[in-house]
XYZ file of C-alpha atoms in Angstrom:
570
model
C -0.033 -0.123 -0.257
C 1.541 3.587 -0.972
C 1.416 6.498 1.300
C 1.086 9.873 0.395
C 1.885 13.321 2.052
C 0.218 16.466 0.932
C 1.968 19.840 0.764
C 0.042 22.217 2.895
C -2.393 24.830 0.683
C 0.184 27.872 0.543
C 2.520 25.271 -1.436
C 1.828 24.190 -4.894
C -0.594 21.301 -5.316
C 1.691 18.488 -4.960
C 1.690 14.764 -3.292
C 4.664 13.106 -2.011
C 3.923 9.267 -2.775
C 5.701 6.740 -1.022
C 6.399 3.092 -0.985
C 5.899 0.814 1.877
C 9.528 0.544 2.337
C 9.523 4.270 2.758
C 11.187 5.377 -0.778
C 9.540 7.521 -3.262
C 6.801 5.961 -5.583
C 7.391 7.653 -8.914
C 4.836 5.470 -10.239
C 2.088 7.752 -9.586
C 1.492 11.534 -10.233
C 2.518 13.792 -8.066
C 1.080 17.109 -9.424
C -2.491 17.431 -9.667
C -2.561 19.741 -12.247
C -0.138 19.372 -15.287
C 1.431 22.616 -16.704
C -1.203 24.424 -19.162
C -0.640 23.183 -22.878
C -1.323 26.308 -24.452
C 0.001 30.137 -23.399
C -3.032 32.402 -22.658
C -5.162 34.057 -25.230
C -5.507 38.002 -25.684
C -8.657 37.947 -23.338
C -6.972 35.832 -20.284
C -3.661 37.921 -20.880
C -5.110 41.492 -20.795
C -7.337 43.243 -18.091
C -11.101 44.207 -19.467
C -9.511 47.681 -19.746
C -6.951 46.397 -22.817
C -3.716 48.540 -21.408
C -2.390 46.522 -18.594
C -1.984 42.402 -18.259
C -3.430 40.629 -15.742
C -1.507 39.963 -12.992
C -3.819 37.566 -11.018
C -4.274 35.393 -14.209
C -0.640 35.195 -14.860
C 0.017 34.878 -10.971
C -1.766 31.616 -11.612
C -0.664 30.478 -15.125
C 3.183 30.785 -13.845
C 2.314 28.832 -10.477
C 1.001 25.911 -12.969
C 4.705 26.446 -14.854
C 2.896 28.408 -17.772
C 4.518 30.365 -20.535
C 3.562 33.299 -22.043
C 3.551 33.962 -26.087
C 6.874 35.622 -26.555
C 5.062 38.911 -27.721
C 3.284 39.154 -24.692
C 6.401 38.814 -22.561
C 8.305 41.269 -24.585
C 5.731 43.648 -23.954
C 5.698 43.476 -20.496
C 9.583 43.895 -20.231
C 9.733 46.695 -22.529
C 6.455 48.600 -20.635
C 8.336 48.286 -17.313
C 11.302 49.106 -18.976
C 9.821 52.396 -19.740
C 8.334 52.877 -16.439
C 11.450 52.309 -14.729
C 13.340 54.809 -16.935
C 11.329 57.374 -15.421
C 12.268 56.820 -12.030
C 15.478 58.427 -10.150
C 18.424 56.336 -9.526
C 17.188 57.086 -5.381
C 13.758 56.485 -4.702
C 12.118 58.034 -2.090
C 9.590 55.925 -0.511
C 6.866 56.695 2.127
C 5.589 53.707 4.817
C 4.060 51.426 5.716
C 6.569 49.424 3.298
C 7.192 45.893 2.631
C 11.175 45.662 2.143
C 12.328 42.016 0.549
C 15.768 40.793 0.000
C 17.244 38.471 -2.892
C 14.638 35.946 -4.692
C 16.873 34.170 -7.021
C 14.613 32.597 -9.186
C 12.451 31.398 -6.512
C 8.956 32.229 -7.879
C 6.988 29.486 -5.488
C 8.549 31.272 -2.544
C 7.935 34.730 -3.787
C 4.182 33.662 -4.077
C 4.278 33.016 -0.167
C 6.077 35.935 0.409
C 3.592 38.177 -1.360
C 0.621 36.257 1.141
C -1.594 39.152 3.063
C -0.512 37.151 6.118
C 2.971 37.670 5.495
C 4.429 40.478 3.388
C 0.891 41.997 2.215
C -1.610 41.700 -0.460
C -0.010 42.727 -3.652
C -2.930 44.931 -4.393
C -2.688 46.890 -0.876
C 0.739 47.316 0.264
C 3.562 49.140 -0.982
C 7.068 46.512 -1.829
C 10.593 47.748 -1.868
C 12.769 44.671 -3.618
C 16.278 44.978 -3.324
C 17.349 43.309 -6.409
C 18.958 39.909 -7.449
C 15.467 38.605 -8.862
C 17.160 35.879 -11.194
C 19.879 33.538 -11.821
C 20.535 30.268 -9.426
C 17.014 29.233 -9.331
C 14.887 27.628 -11.967
C 12.219 30.235 -12.207
C 14.036 33.567 -12.894
C 11.961 34.483 -15.825
C 8.352 34.009 -14.234
C 9.723 35.781 -11.040
C 10.855 38.861 -13.304
C 7.830 39.288 -15.472
C 5.369 38.758 -12.272
C 7.133 41.497 -11.022
C 7.333 43.885 -13.559
C 3.420 42.836 -14.217
C 2.659 44.164 -10.863
C 5.037 47.113 -11.416
C 2.635 47.958 -14.161
C -0.056 47.779 -12.328
C 0.605 49.230 -9.243
C 3.720 51.768 -10.490
C 3.689 53.538 -7.441
C 3.527 50.227 -4.999
C 5.850 48.176 -6.493
C 9.225 49.535 -6.270
C 12.309 47.550 -7.761
C 15.744 48.047 -6.925
C 18.845 46.825 -9.316
C 21.057 43.718 -7.733
C 24.627 42.742 -8.912
C 22.613 39.691 -10.767
C 20.607 42.084 -12.909
C 23.631 42.179 -15.508
C 25.090 40.866 -18.295
C 28.017 39.220 -16.804
C 26.554 36.907 -14.231
C 23.233 36.315 -16.065
C 25.392 34.650 -18.703
C 27.713 33.075 -16.318
C 25.083 31.699 -14.299
C 21.238 30.340 -15.318
C 19.111 32.930 -16.414
C 20.571 33.480 -20.001
C 20.260 29.834 -20.818
C 16.667 29.410 -18.724
C 15.547 32.616 -21.751
C 16.751 30.460 -24.508
C 14.830 27.379 -23.274
C 12.081 29.022 -22.320
C 11.370 31.761 -25.003
C 14.572 33.743 -26.988
C 17.621 35.417 -27.040
C 15.442 38.419 -28.202
C 13.662 37.956 -24.591
C 16.989 37.979 -22.707
C 18.238 40.910 -24.590
C 14.964 42.818 -23.638
C 15.382 41.484 -19.945
C 18.978 43.117 -20.009
C 17.639 46.484 -21.237
C 15.428 46.698 -18.291
C 18.091 45.796 -15.600
C 19.706 48.757 -16.997
C 16.905 50.848 -15.786
C 16.350 49.785 -12.640
C 17.181 52.395 -9.652
C 20.119 51.951 -7.328
C 18.836 52.658 -3.777
C 15.653 53.803 -2.376
C 15.495 56.068 0.850
C 12.118 55.292 3.416
C 10.622 58.196 5.295
C 14.221 59.981 5.243
C 15.264 57.393 8.156
C 16.173 54.344 6.169
C 19.018 53.884 3.377
C 17.924 50.999 1.340
C 20.376 49.251 -1.320
C 21.412 46.189 -2.740
C 25.148 45.649 -1.498
C 26.273 48.855 0.622
C 28.457 51.516 0.956
C 31.299 52.857 -0.876
C 34.618 54.576 -0.285
C 33.570 57.147 -3.590
C 30.391 58.016 -2.082
C 29.808 60.704 0.722
C 25.816 61.566 0.406
C 23.233 60.159 -1.474
C 23.502 62.949 -4.008
C 26.510 61.040 -5.507
C 24.207 58.527 -6.309
C 22.043 60.770 -8.196
C 24.764 61.478 -10.346
C 25.457 58.314 -12.018
C 24.750 57.323 -15.119
C 22.956 54.037 -13.957
C 21.925 53.089 -18.110
C 24.692 50.866 -18.234
C 26.268 47.490 -17.395
C 27.623 47.979 -14.198
C 31.470 48.545 -14.236
C 33.918 46.213 -11.933
C 34.910 49.013 -9.649
C 33.918 52.420 -8.719
C 30.688 53.757 -6.979
C 27.709 51.811 -8.932
C 29.799 48.703 -8.518
C 30.261 49.033 -4.883
C 26.281 49.727 -4.573
C 25.691 46.239 -6.107
C 28.754 44.581 -4.319
C 30.187 45.699 -1.361
C 29.434 43.445 1.960
C 29.550 44.536 5.424
C 32.506 43.583 7.631
C 31.223 40.484 9.774
C 32.734 41.986 12.912
C 31.199 45.494 13.340
C 32.489 45.231 16.997
C 35.697 47.637 16.177
C 35.038 51.225 15.875
C 38.402 51.983 13.711
C 37.177 49.359 10.839
C 36.363 51.837 7.693
C 37.075 50.467 4.139
C 39.400 47.426 3.186
C 39.034 45.616 -0.154
C 36.810 42.688 -0.347
C 39.076 39.278 -1.732
C 35.714 37.222 -1.320
C 33.999 39.061 -4.031
C 36.745 39.655 -6.172
C 35.853 43.214 -6.471
C 34.313 46.257 -4.411
C 34.989 46.379 -0.754
C 34.028 45.378 2.966
C 33.062 48.385 5.077
C 32.778 48.373 8.902
C 31.278 50.166 11.955
C 33.241 53.466 11.078
C 31.695 53.993 7.515
C 28.342 53.020 7.924
C 27.871 55.138 11.191
C 29.774 58.239 9.278
C 27.365 57.888 6.174
C 24.343 57.657 8.091
C 25.267 60.618 10.157
C 26.332 62.955 7.323
C 22.722 62.299 5.689
C 20.732 62.142 8.698
C 19.484 58.797 8.610
C 19.223 55.971 11.249
C 19.460 52.612 9.531
C 21.164 50.873 6.327
C 19.196 47.860 5.136
C 20.741 45.733 2.474
C 20.492 42.301 0.765
C 23.244 40.190 -0.979
C 23.944 37.767 1.545
C 22.403 34.534 2.819
C 21.399 34.537 6.244
C 20.544 31.464 8.146
C 17.474 33.130 9.789
C 16.760 35.306 6.746
C 18.225 38.582 8.156
C 20.781 40.076 10.470
C 21.228 43.011 12.579
C 24.620 44.695 12.881
C 25.180 46.492 16.208
C 28.339 48.243 18.114
C 29.054 48.110 21.979
C 25.251 47.298 22.887
C 23.723 50.132 20.765
C 21.022 50.219 18.595
C 21.337 48.514 15.099
C 22.607 50.667 12.721
C 22.992 48.043 9.659
C 20.294 45.367 8.837
C 21.185 42.351 6.209
C 17.812 40.939 4.571
C 17.343 37.781 2.526
C 13.951 36.670 1.323
C 14.846 33.089 -0.738
C 14.200 30.492 1.638
C 16.113 27.004 1.578
C 18.667 28.860 -1.094
C 19.258 26.648 -3.915
C 17.181 23.668 -2.168
C 20.364 23.331 -0.039
C 20.958 26.000 2.495
C 17.819 25.161 4.385
C 17.993 28.834 5.608
C 14.635 30.944 6.700
C 13.633 33.859 4.486
C 12.482 36.972 5.912
C 10.846 40.341 4.772
C 10.790 43.697 7.052
C 7.711 45.632 7.498
C 8.276 49.418 8.342
C 5.698 51.885 9.100
C 6.148 54.960 10.918
C 9.518 53.941 12.690
C 7.940 50.554 13.678
C 9.817 47.708 12.280
C 8.655 44.065 12.123
C 10.752 41.404 10.772
C 8.344 38.054 9.417
C 10.423 34.957 8.593
C 9.295 32.261 6.426
C 10.277 28.967 5.024
C 10.667 27.606 1.791
C 7.585 26.462 -0.455
C 8.142 23.023 -2.145
C 8.302 23.326 -6.071
C 8.307 21.668 -9.321
C 11.479 20.195 -10.301
C 13.836 21.283 -13.524
C 16.168 19.104 -15.051
C 19.714 20.437 -15.144
C 20.221 22.971 -17.886
C 16.537 23.518 -18.466
C 16.842 20.193 -20.633
C 14.258 17.499 -21.432
C 14.448 14.324 -20.916
C 15.948 13.172 -24.157
C 18.765 15.529 -23.955
C 19.346 14.927 -20.546
C 19.581 11.232 -21.178
C 22.310 11.407 -23.523
C 25.138 11.533 -21.184
C 23.703 8.214 -19.815
C 23.310 6.483 -23.093
C 26.586 7.580 -23.866
C 28.203 5.817 -20.950
C 27.202 2.566 -21.951
C 27.950 3.147 -25.673
C 31.154 3.888 -25.036
C 32.191 0.888 -23.226
C 31.019 -0.808 -26.285
C 33.027 1.264 -28.425
C 36.009 0.342 -26.596
C 35.514 -3.288 -27.207
C 34.899 -2.762 -30.850
C 38.012 -0.446 -30.996
C 40.269 -3.419 -29.654
C 39.813 -5.073 -33.106
C 42.074 -2.491 -34.867
C 45.480 -2.214 -34.711
C 46.516 0.068 -31.754
C 48.596 2.471 -34.199
C 46.990 2.041 -38.228
C 48.972 5.000 -40.081
C 47.081 7.738 -42.177
C 48.832 8.913 -44.951
C 47.367 12.187 -45.030
C 46.955 13.101 -41.369
C 49.137 10.507 -39.468
C 47.824 8.644 -36.324
C 45.956 11.261 -34.342
C 45.324 10.422 -30.478
C 42.234 11.459 -28.579
C 44.063 14.881 -27.526
C 44.632 15.765 -31.062
C 40.877 15.544 -32.514
C 39.089 18.319 -33.135
C 35.730 17.795 -34.110
C 33.648 19.715 -36.372
C 30.808 19.441 -39.010
C 33.516 18.635 -41.747
C 34.404 15.494 -39.701
C 30.530 14.281 -39.735
C 29.904 11.497 -42.458
C 26.170 11.656 -43.474
C 24.621 8.573 -45.654
C 24.267 9.608 -49.400
C 20.973 10.758 -50.343
C 21.146 9.054 -53.101
C 18.377 6.148 -53.088
C 20.500 2.659 -53.008
C 23.966 4.192 -52.052
C 25.551 3.299 -49.301
C 29.080 4.922 -47.698
C 31.431 2.124 -46.920
C 34.442 4.151 -44.678
C 37.641 3.015 -46.118
C 39.912 1.084 -44.010
C 42.161 4.053 -42.482
C 39.018 6.211 -42.193
C 36.928 3.954 -40.149
C 38.917 3.587 -37.458
C 39.707 7.569 -36.743
C 36.005 8.117 -37.210
C 35.412 5.708 -34.469
C 37.808 7.344 -32.385
C 36.416 10.890 -32.804
C 32.815 9.212 -31.974
C 34.236 7.663 -28.891
C 35.619 10.901 -28.062
C 32.205 12.877 -28.760
C 30.741 9.893 -26.606
C 33.102 10.312 -23.809
C 33.053 13.981 -23.412
C 28.963 12.889 -22.815
C 29.861 10.275 -20.823
C 32.031 12.427 -18.691
C 28.533 14.679 -17.896
C 26.935 12.014 -15.785
C 29.284 12.573 -12.576
C 27.933 16.293 -13.191
C 24.052 14.917 -13.322
C 23.919 11.847 -11.717
C 24.986 12.963 -7.931
C 22.149 15.414 -7.597
C 18.736 14.117 -5.845
C 16.650 17.836 -6.116
C 19.035 20.371 -7.904
C 21.965 20.642 -10.176
C 24.378 21.069 -7.234
C 26.292 18.534 -5.318
C 29.626 17.914 -4.159
C 31.974 17.507 -7.143
C 30.671 20.640 -8.374
C 31.205 22.175 -5.105
C 34.902 20.775 -4.505
C 34.253 18.530 -1.782
C 34.480 14.617 -1.751
C 31.158 13.789 -0.234
C 27.621 14.157 -1.800
C 25.879 17.496 -0.194
C 22.562 16.310 0.815
C 19.461 18.348 1.891
C 20.168 19.147 5.806
C 23.727 19.578 5.265
C 24.732 22.544 8.096
C 24.104 25.678 6.953
C 27.697 26.819 6.900
C 28.980 24.054 5.315
C 26.910 24.513 2.404
C 28.040 28.191 2.417
C 31.729 27.280 2.600
C 31.388 25.030 -0.402
C 29.402 27.543 -2.033
C 31.579 30.552 -1.440
C 33.356 30.615 -4.860
C 29.817 31.453 -6.492
C 29.485 34.588 -4.586
C 32.325 35.961 -6.453
C 32.434 37.994 -9.607
C 33.313 35.536 -12.576
C 37.065 35.404 -12.464
C 37.385 36.677 -16.245
C 36.218 39.754 -15.163
C 38.172 40.156 -11.863
C 41.472 42.616 -12.241
C 44.163 41.324 -9.853
C 46.751 43.165 -8.740
C 50.529 43.500 -9.369
C 53.085 41.451 -7.657
C 55.149 43.542 -4.799
C 58.228 42.765 -6.781
C 57.329 44.064 -10.029
C 56.864 47.749 -10.601
C 53.734 49.143 -10.231
C 51.424 50.745 -12.848
C 48.095 51.876 -12.866
C 45.773 53.576 -10.938
C 47.283 54.164 -7.366
C 46.250 52.405 -4.228
C 43.189 54.604 -2.405
C 44.968 56.513 1.047
C 42.600 54.674 3.505
C 44.036 51.784 2.412
C 47.117 49.519 3.601
C 49.845 49.715 0.486
C 50.098 46.426 0.459
C 49.768 44.596 -3.100
C 49.027 41.041 -3.373
C 49.119 38.500 -6.135
C 45.636 36.006 -5.762
C 42.576 37.148 -3.634
C 43.076 33.863 -2.056
C 46.253 35.596 -0.484
C 44.305 37.592 1.784
C 42.245 36.340 4.648
C 38.656 36.962 5.120
C 38.311 40.705 6.239
C 41.828 41.540 7.110
C 42.683 45.227 6.140
C 44.565 46.030 2.916
C 44.413 45.252 -0.946
C 45.690 47.700 -3.551
C 42.736 48.505 -6.349
C 42.891 45.778 -9.286
C 44.836 46.251 -12.095
C 44.570 43.550 -14.361
C 42.862 40.328 -15.345
C 42.917 36.652 -14.511
C 41.632 33.909 -16.298
C 38.430 31.846 -15.612
C 38.845 29.293 -13.186
C 35.336 28.504 -11.376
C 34.084 25.173 -11.715
C 30.503 24.715 -12.319
C 28.267 24.527 -9.042
C 25.199 25.037 -7.112
C 23.270 27.091 -9.204
C 25.750 27.781 -12.213
C 24.881 25.832 -15.603
C 26.403 22.218 -16.311
C 29.723 21.904 -16.258
C 31.157 25.711 -16.955
C 29.904 29.309 -18.124
C 28.203 28.640 -21.768
C 30.274 30.846 -23.356
C 33.267 29.638 -22.451
C 32.685 26.336 -24.012
C 34.466 25.094 -27.164
C 30.597 23.925 -28.225
C 27.180 24.786 -26.727
C 25.255 21.821 -25.226
C 23.142 22.599 -28.486
C 26.037 22.150 -30.809
C 27.188 19.289 -28.908
C 24.160 17.645 -29.362
C 23.365 18.415 -32.849
C 27.055 16.804 -33.417
C 25.999 13.417 -31.591
C 22.736 13.051 -33.773
C 24.298 13.346 -37.187
C 27.106 11.205 -35.806
C 24.056 8.888 -35.157
C 23.181 8.738 -38.522
C 26.201 7.363 -39.688
C 26.086 3.233 -39.667
C 29.452 1.859 -38.960
């Protein structure tokens, strides 16, 4: 007799089925309602007035994994971009307001966050989001389209700031670009990037709270400095705009003398201490800095010094981040000087295969693993080194696969291509290499039970399972909190003559070769000067294997080669 457990009403309509021995029973449907087969009609998409999209319908439609017609999604992005461009760099917000941290593509937690009992009804509550709506989670485009739809319907009540992930370099490195390609197209991705470049950078609530995604900068003395920025661009890797999106508070705020030190943990920007926060708040007559950008086990963290009132708070609104952190999410409701932090647990969500793949594409590495074993046995009948008069004897490392190497059966009826005695072994070796590359993907896909994130990607030697302690998962995932390595500008070695920008005066005049040479939170690093190279491995919340733009072949090209090879009969 099979057992079942129904997820609470606030979550998706998912039922967990179990066998008598306690293992999952996958022979029964877990979801009551499969994804809708068709995009919405114009009557469903538009409100009766025909000038705004139906937010209530889209919320339900995305909830059941529905998609829009591309022209509908593009209209939302372009209209939201138009509204965002009209807003200043720093928003002036009146309370009451619900302030939210990172979302990271966790659509079902976003829906939970906006319930009347938690953050407040979407139609009656003013919301301020601090950025990072996409990447790493698998429902980034749904989160973005819903938030933009609510922005269009309630332009004064849905206020959106920019996070460090709202940029081209990170969405290309992580999951959002691939998600747009799989669900829509590159055209929609470009429209999303344009909208990111229009997002405001900060907000001030009741002339009391300063809200931003990352934090402070040594290049900023007053809020007026932010107003003077040109925000309509890809964020640079240094300077004021970079710091607003990337900087972090020093973990220890008990030392009054801590000002700014460079941030090797992120590969750019700075750590800022109590002294820097207190100075900025006093100069601008503010009482509290609220930011997001860092996952916290309880969903939030207050920073105070010497028992004084909190001067800094971090909010993170993506519970059970990446399905592994097991953290709580939190939002803050603020009204006329009164603050209330509300925590919430994660909501079950539908599963997506790694890289948003279909079942056939995802299964290719596993099929290839068996095929390579068969081909290895077949190759043993050929001589180990068979000469080739034109090309020599290539080894696996010498072979480069491209369309010119693919043999397609002749289109002439009755004709059949028979490879020569020297060509057949070489083609088999090439086919073997292609299958081996896919086979190597088995170890990157087979270890994950819930999500494309697991120990090998994180650099650990044992599987990372749900329930792994928060601090351990965070330590393993720390690499992915950095700016992608190819965008980091490293300093010169002290033994070499320095050139380029000088070290800021408030830093120790010490240069380091690599970011790892500076321990967490220690003082002093000179301004970065030149680029490093890409070295990050695929990991939790990144695309399969490595950055798609850095691969020799894209996944689509790789699978197309495999299909063409399968047309050749040995």
